[in-house]
Coordinates of C-alpha atoms and ligand atoms in Angstrom, one line a residue:
X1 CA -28.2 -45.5 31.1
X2 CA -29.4 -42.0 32.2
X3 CA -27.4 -39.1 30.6
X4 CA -25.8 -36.5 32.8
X5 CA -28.6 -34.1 32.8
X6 CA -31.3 -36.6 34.2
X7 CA -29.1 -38.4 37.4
X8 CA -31.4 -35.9 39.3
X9 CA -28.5 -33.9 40.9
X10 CA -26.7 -30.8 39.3
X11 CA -23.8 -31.3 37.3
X12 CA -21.1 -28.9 39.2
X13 CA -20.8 -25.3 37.6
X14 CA -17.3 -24.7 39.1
X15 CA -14.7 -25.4 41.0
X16 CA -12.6 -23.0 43.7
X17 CA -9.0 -22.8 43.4
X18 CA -8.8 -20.2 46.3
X19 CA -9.0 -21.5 50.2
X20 CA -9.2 -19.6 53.2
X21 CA -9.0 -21.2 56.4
X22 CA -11.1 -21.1 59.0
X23 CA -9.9 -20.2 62.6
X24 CA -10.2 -22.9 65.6
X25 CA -12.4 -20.3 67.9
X26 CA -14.4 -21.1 71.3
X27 CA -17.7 -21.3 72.3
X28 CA -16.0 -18.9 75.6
X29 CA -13.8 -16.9 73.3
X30 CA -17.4 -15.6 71.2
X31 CA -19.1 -15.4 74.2
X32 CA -16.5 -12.9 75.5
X33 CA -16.0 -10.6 72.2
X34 CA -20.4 -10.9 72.1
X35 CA -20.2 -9.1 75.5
X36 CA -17.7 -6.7 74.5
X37 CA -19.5 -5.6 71.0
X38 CA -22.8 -5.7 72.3
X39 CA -24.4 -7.8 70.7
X40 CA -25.2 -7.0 68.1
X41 CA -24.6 -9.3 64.9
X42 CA -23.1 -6.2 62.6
X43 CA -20.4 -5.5 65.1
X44 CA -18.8 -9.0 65.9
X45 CA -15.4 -9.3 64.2
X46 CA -16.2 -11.9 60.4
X47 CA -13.1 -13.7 61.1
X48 CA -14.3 -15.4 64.4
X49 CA -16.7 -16.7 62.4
X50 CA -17.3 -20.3 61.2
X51 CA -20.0 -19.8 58.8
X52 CA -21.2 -16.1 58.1
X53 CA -24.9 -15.6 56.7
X54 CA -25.3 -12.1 57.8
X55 CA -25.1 -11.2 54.0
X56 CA -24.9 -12.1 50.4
X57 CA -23.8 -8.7 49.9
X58 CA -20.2 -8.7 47.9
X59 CA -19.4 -11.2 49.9
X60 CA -19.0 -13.6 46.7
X61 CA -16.5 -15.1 45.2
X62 CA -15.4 -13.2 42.0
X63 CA -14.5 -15.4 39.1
X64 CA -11.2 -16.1 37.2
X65 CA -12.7 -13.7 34.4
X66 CA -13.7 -11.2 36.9
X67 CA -10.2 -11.3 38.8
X68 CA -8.6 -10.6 34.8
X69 CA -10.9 -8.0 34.2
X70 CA -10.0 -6.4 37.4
X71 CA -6.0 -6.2 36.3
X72 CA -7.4 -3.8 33.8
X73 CA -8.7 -1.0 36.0
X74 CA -7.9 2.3 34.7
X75 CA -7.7 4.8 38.0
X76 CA -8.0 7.9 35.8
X77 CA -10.0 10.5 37.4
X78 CA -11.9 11.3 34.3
X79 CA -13.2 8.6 31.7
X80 CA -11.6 6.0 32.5
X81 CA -11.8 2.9 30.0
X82 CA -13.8 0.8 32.7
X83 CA -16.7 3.3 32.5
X84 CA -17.5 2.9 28.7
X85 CA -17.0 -0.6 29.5
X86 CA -19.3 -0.8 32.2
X87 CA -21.8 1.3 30.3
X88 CA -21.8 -1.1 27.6
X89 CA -22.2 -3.9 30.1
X90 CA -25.2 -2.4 31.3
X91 CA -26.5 -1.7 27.8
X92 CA -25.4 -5.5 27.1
X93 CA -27.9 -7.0 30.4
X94 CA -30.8 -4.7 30.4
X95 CA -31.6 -4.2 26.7
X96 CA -30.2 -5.9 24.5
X97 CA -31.4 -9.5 25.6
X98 CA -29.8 -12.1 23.3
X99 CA -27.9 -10.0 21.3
X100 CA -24.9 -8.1 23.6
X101 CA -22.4 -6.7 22.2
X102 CA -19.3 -7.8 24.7
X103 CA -17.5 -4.2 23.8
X104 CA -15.5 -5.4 26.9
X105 CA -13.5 -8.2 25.2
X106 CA -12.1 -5.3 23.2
X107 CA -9.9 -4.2 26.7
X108 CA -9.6 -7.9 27.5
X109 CA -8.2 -9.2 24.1
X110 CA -5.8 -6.0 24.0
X111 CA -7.7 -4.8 20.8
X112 CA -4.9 -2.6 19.6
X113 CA -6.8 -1.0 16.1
X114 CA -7.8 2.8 17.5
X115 CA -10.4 3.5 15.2
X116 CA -12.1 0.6 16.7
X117 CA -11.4 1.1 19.7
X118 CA -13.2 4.5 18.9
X119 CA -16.3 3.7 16.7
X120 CA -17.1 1.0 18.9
X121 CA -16.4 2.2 22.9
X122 CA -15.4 5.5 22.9
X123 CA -17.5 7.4 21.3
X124 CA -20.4 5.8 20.7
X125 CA -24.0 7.5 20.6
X126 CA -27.1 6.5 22.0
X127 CA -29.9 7.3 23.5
X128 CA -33.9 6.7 24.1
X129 CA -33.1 3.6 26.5
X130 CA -31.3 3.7 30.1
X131 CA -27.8 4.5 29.1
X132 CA -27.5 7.4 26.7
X133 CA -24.1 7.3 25.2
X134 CA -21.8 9.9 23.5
X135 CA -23.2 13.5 23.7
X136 CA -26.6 12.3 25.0
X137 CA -24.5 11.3 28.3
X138 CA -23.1 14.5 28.4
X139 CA -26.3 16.7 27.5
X140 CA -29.0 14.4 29.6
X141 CA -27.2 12.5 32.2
X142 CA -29.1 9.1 32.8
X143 CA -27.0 6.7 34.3
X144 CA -25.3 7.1 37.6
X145 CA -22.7 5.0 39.0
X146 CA -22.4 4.9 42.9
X147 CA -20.4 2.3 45.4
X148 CA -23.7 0.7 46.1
X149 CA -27.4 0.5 45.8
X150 CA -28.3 2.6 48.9
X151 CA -26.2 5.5 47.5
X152 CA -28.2 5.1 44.4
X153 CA -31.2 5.4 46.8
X154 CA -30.1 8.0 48.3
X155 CA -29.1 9.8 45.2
X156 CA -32.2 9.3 44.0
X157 CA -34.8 10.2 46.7
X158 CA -32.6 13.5 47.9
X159 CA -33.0 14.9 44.7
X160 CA -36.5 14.2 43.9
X161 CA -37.9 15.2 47.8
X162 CA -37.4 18.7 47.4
X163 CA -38.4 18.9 44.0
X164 CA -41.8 17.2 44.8
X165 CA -42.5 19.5 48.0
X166 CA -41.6 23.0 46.0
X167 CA -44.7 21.6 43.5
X168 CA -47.1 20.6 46.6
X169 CA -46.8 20.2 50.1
X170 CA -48.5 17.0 50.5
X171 CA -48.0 13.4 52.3
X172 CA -46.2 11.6 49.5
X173 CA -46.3 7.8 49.6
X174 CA -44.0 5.1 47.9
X175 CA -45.5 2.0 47.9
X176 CA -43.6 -1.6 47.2
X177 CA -43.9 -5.2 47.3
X178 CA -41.7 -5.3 50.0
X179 CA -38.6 -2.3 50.9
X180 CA -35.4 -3.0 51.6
X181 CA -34.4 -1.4 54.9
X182 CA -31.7 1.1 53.3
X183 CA -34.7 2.0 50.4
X184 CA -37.0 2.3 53.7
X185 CA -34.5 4.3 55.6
X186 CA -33.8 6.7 52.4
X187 CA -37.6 7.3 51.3
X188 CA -38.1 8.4 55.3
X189 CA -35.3 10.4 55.7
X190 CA -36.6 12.6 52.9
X191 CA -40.1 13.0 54.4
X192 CA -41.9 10.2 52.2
X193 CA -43.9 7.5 53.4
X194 CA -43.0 3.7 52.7
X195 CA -46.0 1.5 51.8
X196 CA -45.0 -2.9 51.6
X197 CA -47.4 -4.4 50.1
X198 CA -46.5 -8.0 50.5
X199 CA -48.4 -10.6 48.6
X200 CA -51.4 -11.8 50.1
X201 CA -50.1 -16.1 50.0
X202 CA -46.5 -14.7 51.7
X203 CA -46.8 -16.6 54.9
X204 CA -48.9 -20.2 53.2
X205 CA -47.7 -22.8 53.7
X206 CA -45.9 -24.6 51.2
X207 CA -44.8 -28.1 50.9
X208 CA -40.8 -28.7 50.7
X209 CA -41.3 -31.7 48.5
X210 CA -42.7 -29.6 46.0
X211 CA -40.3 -27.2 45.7
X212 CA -39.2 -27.7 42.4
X213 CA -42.2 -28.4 40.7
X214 CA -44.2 -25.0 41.4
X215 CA -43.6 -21.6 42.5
X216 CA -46.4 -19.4 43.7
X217 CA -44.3 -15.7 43.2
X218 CA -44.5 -15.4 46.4
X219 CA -43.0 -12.1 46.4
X220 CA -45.3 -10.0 43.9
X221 CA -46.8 -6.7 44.2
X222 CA -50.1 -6.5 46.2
X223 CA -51.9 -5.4 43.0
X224 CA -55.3 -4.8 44.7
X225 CA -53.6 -3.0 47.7
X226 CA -51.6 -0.8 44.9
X227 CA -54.8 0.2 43.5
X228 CA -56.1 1.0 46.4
X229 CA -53.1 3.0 47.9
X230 CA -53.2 5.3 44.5
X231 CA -57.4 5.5 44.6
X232 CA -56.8 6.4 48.6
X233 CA -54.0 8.6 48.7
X234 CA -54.2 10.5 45.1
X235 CA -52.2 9.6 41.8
X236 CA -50.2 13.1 42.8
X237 CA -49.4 11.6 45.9
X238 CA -47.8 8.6 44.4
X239 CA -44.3 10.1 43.0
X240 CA -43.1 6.8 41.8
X241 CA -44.5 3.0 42.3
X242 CA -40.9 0.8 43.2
X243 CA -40.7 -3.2 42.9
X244 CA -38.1 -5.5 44.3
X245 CA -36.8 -8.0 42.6
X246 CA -36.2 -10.8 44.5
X247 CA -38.2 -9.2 47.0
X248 CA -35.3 -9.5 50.0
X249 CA -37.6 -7.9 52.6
X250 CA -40.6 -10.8 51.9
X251 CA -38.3 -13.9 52.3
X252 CA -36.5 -13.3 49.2
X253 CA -38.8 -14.7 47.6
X254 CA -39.4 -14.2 43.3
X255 CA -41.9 -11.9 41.4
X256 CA -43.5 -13.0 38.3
X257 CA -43.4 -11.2 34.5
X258 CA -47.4 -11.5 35.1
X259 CA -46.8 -9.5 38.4
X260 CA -44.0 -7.2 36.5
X261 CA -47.3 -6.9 33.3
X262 CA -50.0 -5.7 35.7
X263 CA -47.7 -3.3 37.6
X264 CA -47.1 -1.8 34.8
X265 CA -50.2 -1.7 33.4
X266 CA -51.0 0.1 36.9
X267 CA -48.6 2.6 36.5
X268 CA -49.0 3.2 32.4
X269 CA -53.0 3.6 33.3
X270 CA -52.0 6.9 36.4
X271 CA -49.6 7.8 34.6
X272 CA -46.7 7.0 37.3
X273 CA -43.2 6.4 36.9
X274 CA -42.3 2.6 37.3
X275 CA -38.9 1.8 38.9
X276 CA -37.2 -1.8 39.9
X277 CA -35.3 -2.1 42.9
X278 CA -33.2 -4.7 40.7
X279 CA -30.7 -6.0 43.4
X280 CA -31.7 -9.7 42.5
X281 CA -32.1 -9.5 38.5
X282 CA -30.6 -12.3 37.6
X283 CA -32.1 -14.5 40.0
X284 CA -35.2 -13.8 39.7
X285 CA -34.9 -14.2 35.5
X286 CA -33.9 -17.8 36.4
X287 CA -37.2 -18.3 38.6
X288 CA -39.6 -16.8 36.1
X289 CA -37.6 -19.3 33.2
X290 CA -37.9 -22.2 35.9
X291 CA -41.4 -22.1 36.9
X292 CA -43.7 -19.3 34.8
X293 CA -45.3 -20.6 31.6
X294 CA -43.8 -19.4 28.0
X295 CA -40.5 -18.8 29.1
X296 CA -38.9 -22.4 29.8
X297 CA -36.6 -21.9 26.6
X298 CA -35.7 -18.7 27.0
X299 CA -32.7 -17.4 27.6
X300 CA -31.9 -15.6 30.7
X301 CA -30.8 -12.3 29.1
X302 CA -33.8 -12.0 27.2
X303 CA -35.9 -12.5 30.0
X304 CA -34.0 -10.0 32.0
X305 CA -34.5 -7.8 28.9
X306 CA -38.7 -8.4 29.1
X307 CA -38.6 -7.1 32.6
X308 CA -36.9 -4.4 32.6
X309 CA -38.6 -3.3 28.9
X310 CA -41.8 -2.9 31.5
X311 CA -39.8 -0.5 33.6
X312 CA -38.8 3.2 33.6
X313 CA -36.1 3.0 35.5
X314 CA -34.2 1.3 38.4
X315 CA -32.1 1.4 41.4
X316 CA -29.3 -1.5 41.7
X317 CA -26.9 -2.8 44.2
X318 CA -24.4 -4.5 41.8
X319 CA -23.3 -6.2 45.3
X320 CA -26.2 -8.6 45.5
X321 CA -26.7 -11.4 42.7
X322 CA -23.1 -12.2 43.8
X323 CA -22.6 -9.9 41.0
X324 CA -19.1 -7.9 42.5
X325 CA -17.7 -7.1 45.9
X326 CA -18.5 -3.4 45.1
X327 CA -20.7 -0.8 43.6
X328 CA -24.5 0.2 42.6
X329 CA -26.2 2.3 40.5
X330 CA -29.1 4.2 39.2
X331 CA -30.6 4.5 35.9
X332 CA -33.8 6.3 34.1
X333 CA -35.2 5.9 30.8
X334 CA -34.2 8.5 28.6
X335 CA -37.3 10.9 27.7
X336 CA -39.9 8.4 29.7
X337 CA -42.2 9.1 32.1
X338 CA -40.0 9.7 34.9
X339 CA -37.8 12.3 33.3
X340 CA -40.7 14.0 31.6
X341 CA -42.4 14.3 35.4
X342 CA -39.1 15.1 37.6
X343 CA -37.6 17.8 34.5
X344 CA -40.3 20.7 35.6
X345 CA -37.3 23.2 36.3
X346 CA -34.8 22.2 34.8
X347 CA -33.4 18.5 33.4
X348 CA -33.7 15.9 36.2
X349 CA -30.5 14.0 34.8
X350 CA -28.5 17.1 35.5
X351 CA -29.7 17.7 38.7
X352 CA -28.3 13.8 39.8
X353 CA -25.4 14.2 38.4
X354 CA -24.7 17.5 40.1
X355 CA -25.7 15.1 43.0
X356 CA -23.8 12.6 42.1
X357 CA -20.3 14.6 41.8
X358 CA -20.8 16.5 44.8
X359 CA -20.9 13.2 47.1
X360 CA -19.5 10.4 45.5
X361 CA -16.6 12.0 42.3
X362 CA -16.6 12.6 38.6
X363 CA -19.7 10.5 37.1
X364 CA -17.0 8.3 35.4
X365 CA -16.3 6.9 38.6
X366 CA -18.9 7.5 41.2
X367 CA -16.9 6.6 44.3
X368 CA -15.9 3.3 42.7
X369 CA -12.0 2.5 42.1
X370 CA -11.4 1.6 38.6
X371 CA -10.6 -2.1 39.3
X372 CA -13.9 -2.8 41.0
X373 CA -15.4 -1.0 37.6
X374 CA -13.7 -3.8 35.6
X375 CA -14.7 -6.4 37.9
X376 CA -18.4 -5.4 38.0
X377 CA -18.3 -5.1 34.3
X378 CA -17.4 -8.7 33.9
X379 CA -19.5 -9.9 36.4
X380 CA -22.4 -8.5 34.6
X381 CA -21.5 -11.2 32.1
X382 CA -20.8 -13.9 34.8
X383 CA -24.2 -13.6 36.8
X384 CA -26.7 -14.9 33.8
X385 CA -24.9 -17.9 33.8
X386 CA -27.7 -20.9 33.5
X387 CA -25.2 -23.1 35.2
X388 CA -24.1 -20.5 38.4
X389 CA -27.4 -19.6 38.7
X390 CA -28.9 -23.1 38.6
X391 CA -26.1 -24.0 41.2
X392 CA -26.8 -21.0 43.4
X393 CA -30.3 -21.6 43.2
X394 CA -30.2 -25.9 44.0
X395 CA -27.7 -24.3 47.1
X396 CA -30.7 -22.0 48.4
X397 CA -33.3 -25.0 48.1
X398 CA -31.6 -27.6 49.6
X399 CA -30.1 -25.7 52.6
X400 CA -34.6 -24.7 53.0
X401 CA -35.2 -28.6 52.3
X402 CA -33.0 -30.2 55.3
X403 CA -34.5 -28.0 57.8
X404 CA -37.8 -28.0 57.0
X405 CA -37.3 -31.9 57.2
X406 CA -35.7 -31.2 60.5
X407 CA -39.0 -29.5 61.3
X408 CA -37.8 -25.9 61.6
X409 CA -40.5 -23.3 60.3
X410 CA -38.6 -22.2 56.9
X411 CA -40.6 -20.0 54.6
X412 CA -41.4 -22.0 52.0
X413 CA -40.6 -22.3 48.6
X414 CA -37.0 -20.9 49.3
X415 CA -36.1 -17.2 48.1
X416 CA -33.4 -16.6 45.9
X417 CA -30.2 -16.0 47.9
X418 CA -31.6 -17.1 51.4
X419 CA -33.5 -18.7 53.7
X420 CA -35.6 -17.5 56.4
X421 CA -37.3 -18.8 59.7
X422 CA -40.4 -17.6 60.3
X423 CA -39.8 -16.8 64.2
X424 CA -43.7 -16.5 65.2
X425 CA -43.7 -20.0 64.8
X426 CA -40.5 -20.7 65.7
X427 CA -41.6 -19.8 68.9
X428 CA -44.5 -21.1 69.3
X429 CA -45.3 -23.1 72.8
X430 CA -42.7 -20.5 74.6
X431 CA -43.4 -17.5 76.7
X432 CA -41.5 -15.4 73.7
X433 CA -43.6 -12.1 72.4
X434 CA -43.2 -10.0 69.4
X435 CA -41.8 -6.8 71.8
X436 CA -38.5 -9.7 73.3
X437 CA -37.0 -9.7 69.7
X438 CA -36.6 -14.0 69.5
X439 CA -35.2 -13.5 66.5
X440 CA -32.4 -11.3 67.8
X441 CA -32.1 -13.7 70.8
X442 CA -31.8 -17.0 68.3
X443 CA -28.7 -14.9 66.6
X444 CA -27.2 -14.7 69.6
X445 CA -27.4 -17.9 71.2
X446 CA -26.8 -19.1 67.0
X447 CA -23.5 -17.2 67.2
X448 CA -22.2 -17.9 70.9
X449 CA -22.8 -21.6 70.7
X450 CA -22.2 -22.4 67.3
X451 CA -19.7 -19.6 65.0
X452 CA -22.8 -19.3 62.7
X453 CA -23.8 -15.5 62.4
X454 CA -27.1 -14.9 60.6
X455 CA -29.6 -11.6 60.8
X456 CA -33.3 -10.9 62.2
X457 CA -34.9 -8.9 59.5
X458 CA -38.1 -8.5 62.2
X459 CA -39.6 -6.2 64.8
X460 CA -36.5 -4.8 65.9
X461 CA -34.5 -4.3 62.6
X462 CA -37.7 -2.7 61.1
X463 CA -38.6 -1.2 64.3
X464 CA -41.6 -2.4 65.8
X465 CA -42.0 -0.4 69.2
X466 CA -41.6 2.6 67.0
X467 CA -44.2 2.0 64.4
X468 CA -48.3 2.3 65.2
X469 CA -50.7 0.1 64.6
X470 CA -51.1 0.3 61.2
X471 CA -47.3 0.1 59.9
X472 CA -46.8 -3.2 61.9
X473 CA -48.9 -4.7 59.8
X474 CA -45.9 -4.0 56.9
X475 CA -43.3 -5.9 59.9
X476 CA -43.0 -10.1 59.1
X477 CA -40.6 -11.7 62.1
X478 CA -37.8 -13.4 60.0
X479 CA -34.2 -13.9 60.9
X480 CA -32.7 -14.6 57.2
X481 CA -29.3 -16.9 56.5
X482 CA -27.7 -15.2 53.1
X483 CA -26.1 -17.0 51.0
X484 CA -22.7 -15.6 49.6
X485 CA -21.9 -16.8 46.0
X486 CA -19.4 -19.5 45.2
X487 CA -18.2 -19.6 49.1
X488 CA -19.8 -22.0 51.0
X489 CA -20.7 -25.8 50.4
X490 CA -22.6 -28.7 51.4
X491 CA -20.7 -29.2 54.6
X492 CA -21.2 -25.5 55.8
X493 CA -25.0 -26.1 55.3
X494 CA -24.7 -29.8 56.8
X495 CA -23.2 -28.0 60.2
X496 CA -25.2 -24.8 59.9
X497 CA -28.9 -27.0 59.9
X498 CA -27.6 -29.5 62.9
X499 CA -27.1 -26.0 64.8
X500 CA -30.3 -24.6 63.7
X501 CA -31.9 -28.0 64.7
X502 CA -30.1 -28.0 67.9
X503 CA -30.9 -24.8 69.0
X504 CA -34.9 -25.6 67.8
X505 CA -34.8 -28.3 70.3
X506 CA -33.9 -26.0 73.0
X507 CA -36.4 -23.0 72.1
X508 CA -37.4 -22.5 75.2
X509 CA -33.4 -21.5 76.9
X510 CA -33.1 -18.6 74.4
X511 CA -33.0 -15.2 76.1
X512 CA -35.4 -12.4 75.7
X513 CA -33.2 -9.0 74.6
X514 CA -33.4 -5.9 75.5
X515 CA -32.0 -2.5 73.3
X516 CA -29.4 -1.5 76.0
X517 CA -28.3 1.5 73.8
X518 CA -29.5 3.2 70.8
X519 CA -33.4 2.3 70.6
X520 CA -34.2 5.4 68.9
X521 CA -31.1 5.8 66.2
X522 CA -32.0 5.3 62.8
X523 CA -31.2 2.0 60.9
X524 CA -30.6 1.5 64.7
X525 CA -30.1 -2.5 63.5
X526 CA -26.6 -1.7 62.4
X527 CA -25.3 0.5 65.7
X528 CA -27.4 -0.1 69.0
X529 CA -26.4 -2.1 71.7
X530 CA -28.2 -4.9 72.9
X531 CA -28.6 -7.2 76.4
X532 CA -30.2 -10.8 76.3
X533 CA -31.8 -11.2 79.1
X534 CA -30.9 -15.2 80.4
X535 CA -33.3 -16.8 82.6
X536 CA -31.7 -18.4 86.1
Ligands
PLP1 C1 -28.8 -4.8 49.5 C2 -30.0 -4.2 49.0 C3 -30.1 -2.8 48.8 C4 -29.0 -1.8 49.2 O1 -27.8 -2.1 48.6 P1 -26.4 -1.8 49.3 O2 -25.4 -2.1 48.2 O3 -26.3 -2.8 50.4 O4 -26.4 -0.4 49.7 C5 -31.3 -2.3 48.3 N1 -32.3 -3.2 48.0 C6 -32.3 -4.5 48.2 C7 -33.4 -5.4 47.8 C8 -31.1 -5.1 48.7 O5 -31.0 -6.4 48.9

């Protein structure tokens, strides 16, 4: 008899006790509101959805120990108990590996004994890693809570733009394995240059049979093209080297420790400051323990506690990971590299948090309500779960695994929280070019005929027409299907690939679009208008 592990499907990890039902809406009724909304996937009401892969962000379920935590949000203005909590928790994922401390079972139990309640949350003292504690908070600020990970970006980049131009008026350049559109969108707004450097194997193919025997990291850091970029440009040029993990922008798809080593190896050898983009932590741990030699029995916090020992500092949605409905945050190594190279004029920590109070509130609370505090503090303990992320991750693979047997172009091996169609080949055999934004026009037709909304994350979110020659190159043509945590299940993906299949067999009736409004607004993927153009 084979034991429960070896039957060759998952045990379950959970089980929901929440339903929400889905609403009985037309194929004429979608049609009508996609006329009057233009569109354009991010303005179509969610609840005339059937099935909603726009986004995995906080659009997870939270947990029964995350919906408890949340009935102990403290609204205080100032200090209120879910910040040393949430401090801790970081403290807890990011450093301390196997051995967390779990200060927030203190609020949960009702731990009633002051003096521990004291010496062990309240005033505490740390410092030297990414969340100095105690007076080290107070004298050099280094951890920055915000509602999400672009206000961490833009936290982040606002303060350090000026700062770099009063030293030197040059071109700077970020590079990555792969920018998110908001990281993008921030690093231009404040006159620095974006550089992807995808992986070289990103578009192989890869068997789906395979799929859980091997990973190639498909979404590493373009080491040669990093050295390169610094040799090319300058190292002064270079105010920081960023890498995504899970790389969202390059299929979703993991980056190895080996990848993690060299970059810093990179940086540690110029001298740069080396910062995650750490949206996808968790899930990308469980990759690296899954498929990269010398780390099958390791646990998943001390994996996530290697990676980020390589790093200086990072920028986090706290929404992605299906980690929380809300919030994001930035953190920076106390006394490393980047603090040492941004504190010229005064302590860099400081300036953030000046930063930080003047658009978001008291760092305490950083635009977050106390309850979602609570609930992202728990959830920190809930997303390094082997048996969640084992589940998520089997969810991700087989959704990739039926339609690439269906014969739809999936990028292959699947990403962490989605799949994606690759829509150059998608298209293949039609009249459809790069400039008629097929990917936009699949959403479309995906939505109208079927209730299934998913996003192109192609020329026209990244902006093609806009970009020369030479920036194109950094533009893959994707339309990605996120998956929320905990929400959907087999039957969602059963309907969502017989729609994806149905509409693959009929390629050639999806419409060319046109931007009817907008084309030159930035992040114009979330506001213009659009027109697809049918054929009679
Ligand atoms: C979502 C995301 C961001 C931005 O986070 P928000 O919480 O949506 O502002 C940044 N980087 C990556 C890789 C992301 O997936």
């Amino acid at each position: 008899m084979k034991s429960q592990d070896e039957l060759g499907v998952p045990v379950p990890a959970n089980k929901p006790l929440v339903v929400r039902t889905i609403k009985k809406v037309t194929k004429e009724q979608r049609e009508y509101v996609l006329e009057k909304t233009e569109y354009n996937m991010f303005s179509f009401p969610a609840d005339l959805t059937f099935v909603d892969f726009l986004s995995d962000s906080g659009s997870g379920t939270m947990t029964d120990y995350q919906w408890a935590a949340l009935f102990h949000g403290d609204e205080s203005y100032a200090r209120n108990k879910g910040y040393y909590v949430l401090l801790e928790a970081v403290r807890d994922t990011f450093e301390r590996g196997d051995n967390p401390k779990r200060s927030i079972d203190l609020i949960l139990s009702g731990e009633t004994n002051v003096k521990k309640l004291i010496d062990e949350l309240y005033i505490t003292s740390y410092e030297g890693g990414f969340v100095n504690g105690g007076i080290h908070q107070l004298t050099r600020p280094n951890a920055f809570i915000v509602p999400q990970g672009r206000c961490a970006e833009h936290l982040l980049f606002s303060t350090i733009a000026p700062l770099l131009k009063e030293n030197k008026n040059i071109t700077y350049y970020i590079p990555n394995n792969g920018h998110f559109d908001t990281t993008e969108a921030n690093i231009v707004a404040n006159g620095i240059k974006a550089i992807n450097l995808f992986s070289a194997n990103l578009m192989e193919d890869f068997p789906y049979d395979e799929m859980d025997k091997r990973n190639p990291f498909k979404g590493n850091m373009d080491l040669e093209g990093l050295e390169d970029l610094i040799q090319d440009k300058s190292v002064e040029s270079i105010p920081l080297i960023y890498v995504t993990i899970t790389n969202n922008t390059a299929a979703g798809q993991p980056v190895s420790m080996k990848n993690i080593k060299s970059v810093h190896k990179i940086a540690k050898k110029y001298n740069l400051p080396f910062f995650f983009d750490a949206c996808r932590f968790s899930e990308n741990a469980n990759f690296i323990k899954e498929f990269e030699e010398g780390y099958k029995n390791r646990s998943i916090q001390s994996i996530v506690q290697e990676m980020f020992s390589y790093v200086d500092g990072f920028t986090i949605s706290f929404k992605k990971d299906g980690l929380a409905n809300m919030g994001g945050g930035l953190f920076f190594r106390d006394k490393g590299l980047f603090h040492k190279k941004f504190s010229i004029n005064g302590d860099i920590g400081i300036r953030l948090k000046e930063r930080q109070i003047l658009t978001f509130g008291n760092d305490s609370y950083g635009g977050m309500s106390g309850r979602d505090i609570m609930a992202l503090a728990a959830g920190l303990y809930e997303v390094i779960k082997q048996p969640y992320l084992n589940e998520r991750k089997n969810q991700v693979r087989e959704f990739a695994r039926k339609l690439a047997k269906n014969g739809i172009p999936v990028i292959l091996p699947a990403g962490g929280h989605a799949v994606y169609l690759n829509m150059d080949k998608f298209f293949e055999g039609t009249d459809m070019k790069i400039e008629d934004f097929g990917g936009v026009g699949f959403t479309i037709e995906l939505l109208k005929h079927f209730g299934i909304r998913a996003v192109e994350l192609g020329p026209f979110a990244f902006e093609w027409d806009k970009k020369t020659p030479e920036q194109r190159k950094g533009i893959l043509n994707l339309v990605r299907f996120a998956m929320p945590r905990n929400v959907y299940s087999a039957s969602h993906i059963d309907y969502a690939v017989a729609a994806i299949t149905e509409l693959y067999h009929n390629k050639e009736k999806i419409p060319k679009v046109r931007i009817s409004r907008g084309a030159e607004l930035r992040l114009r993927h979330f506001q213009t208008g659009l027109q697809p153009i049918y054929k009679s």
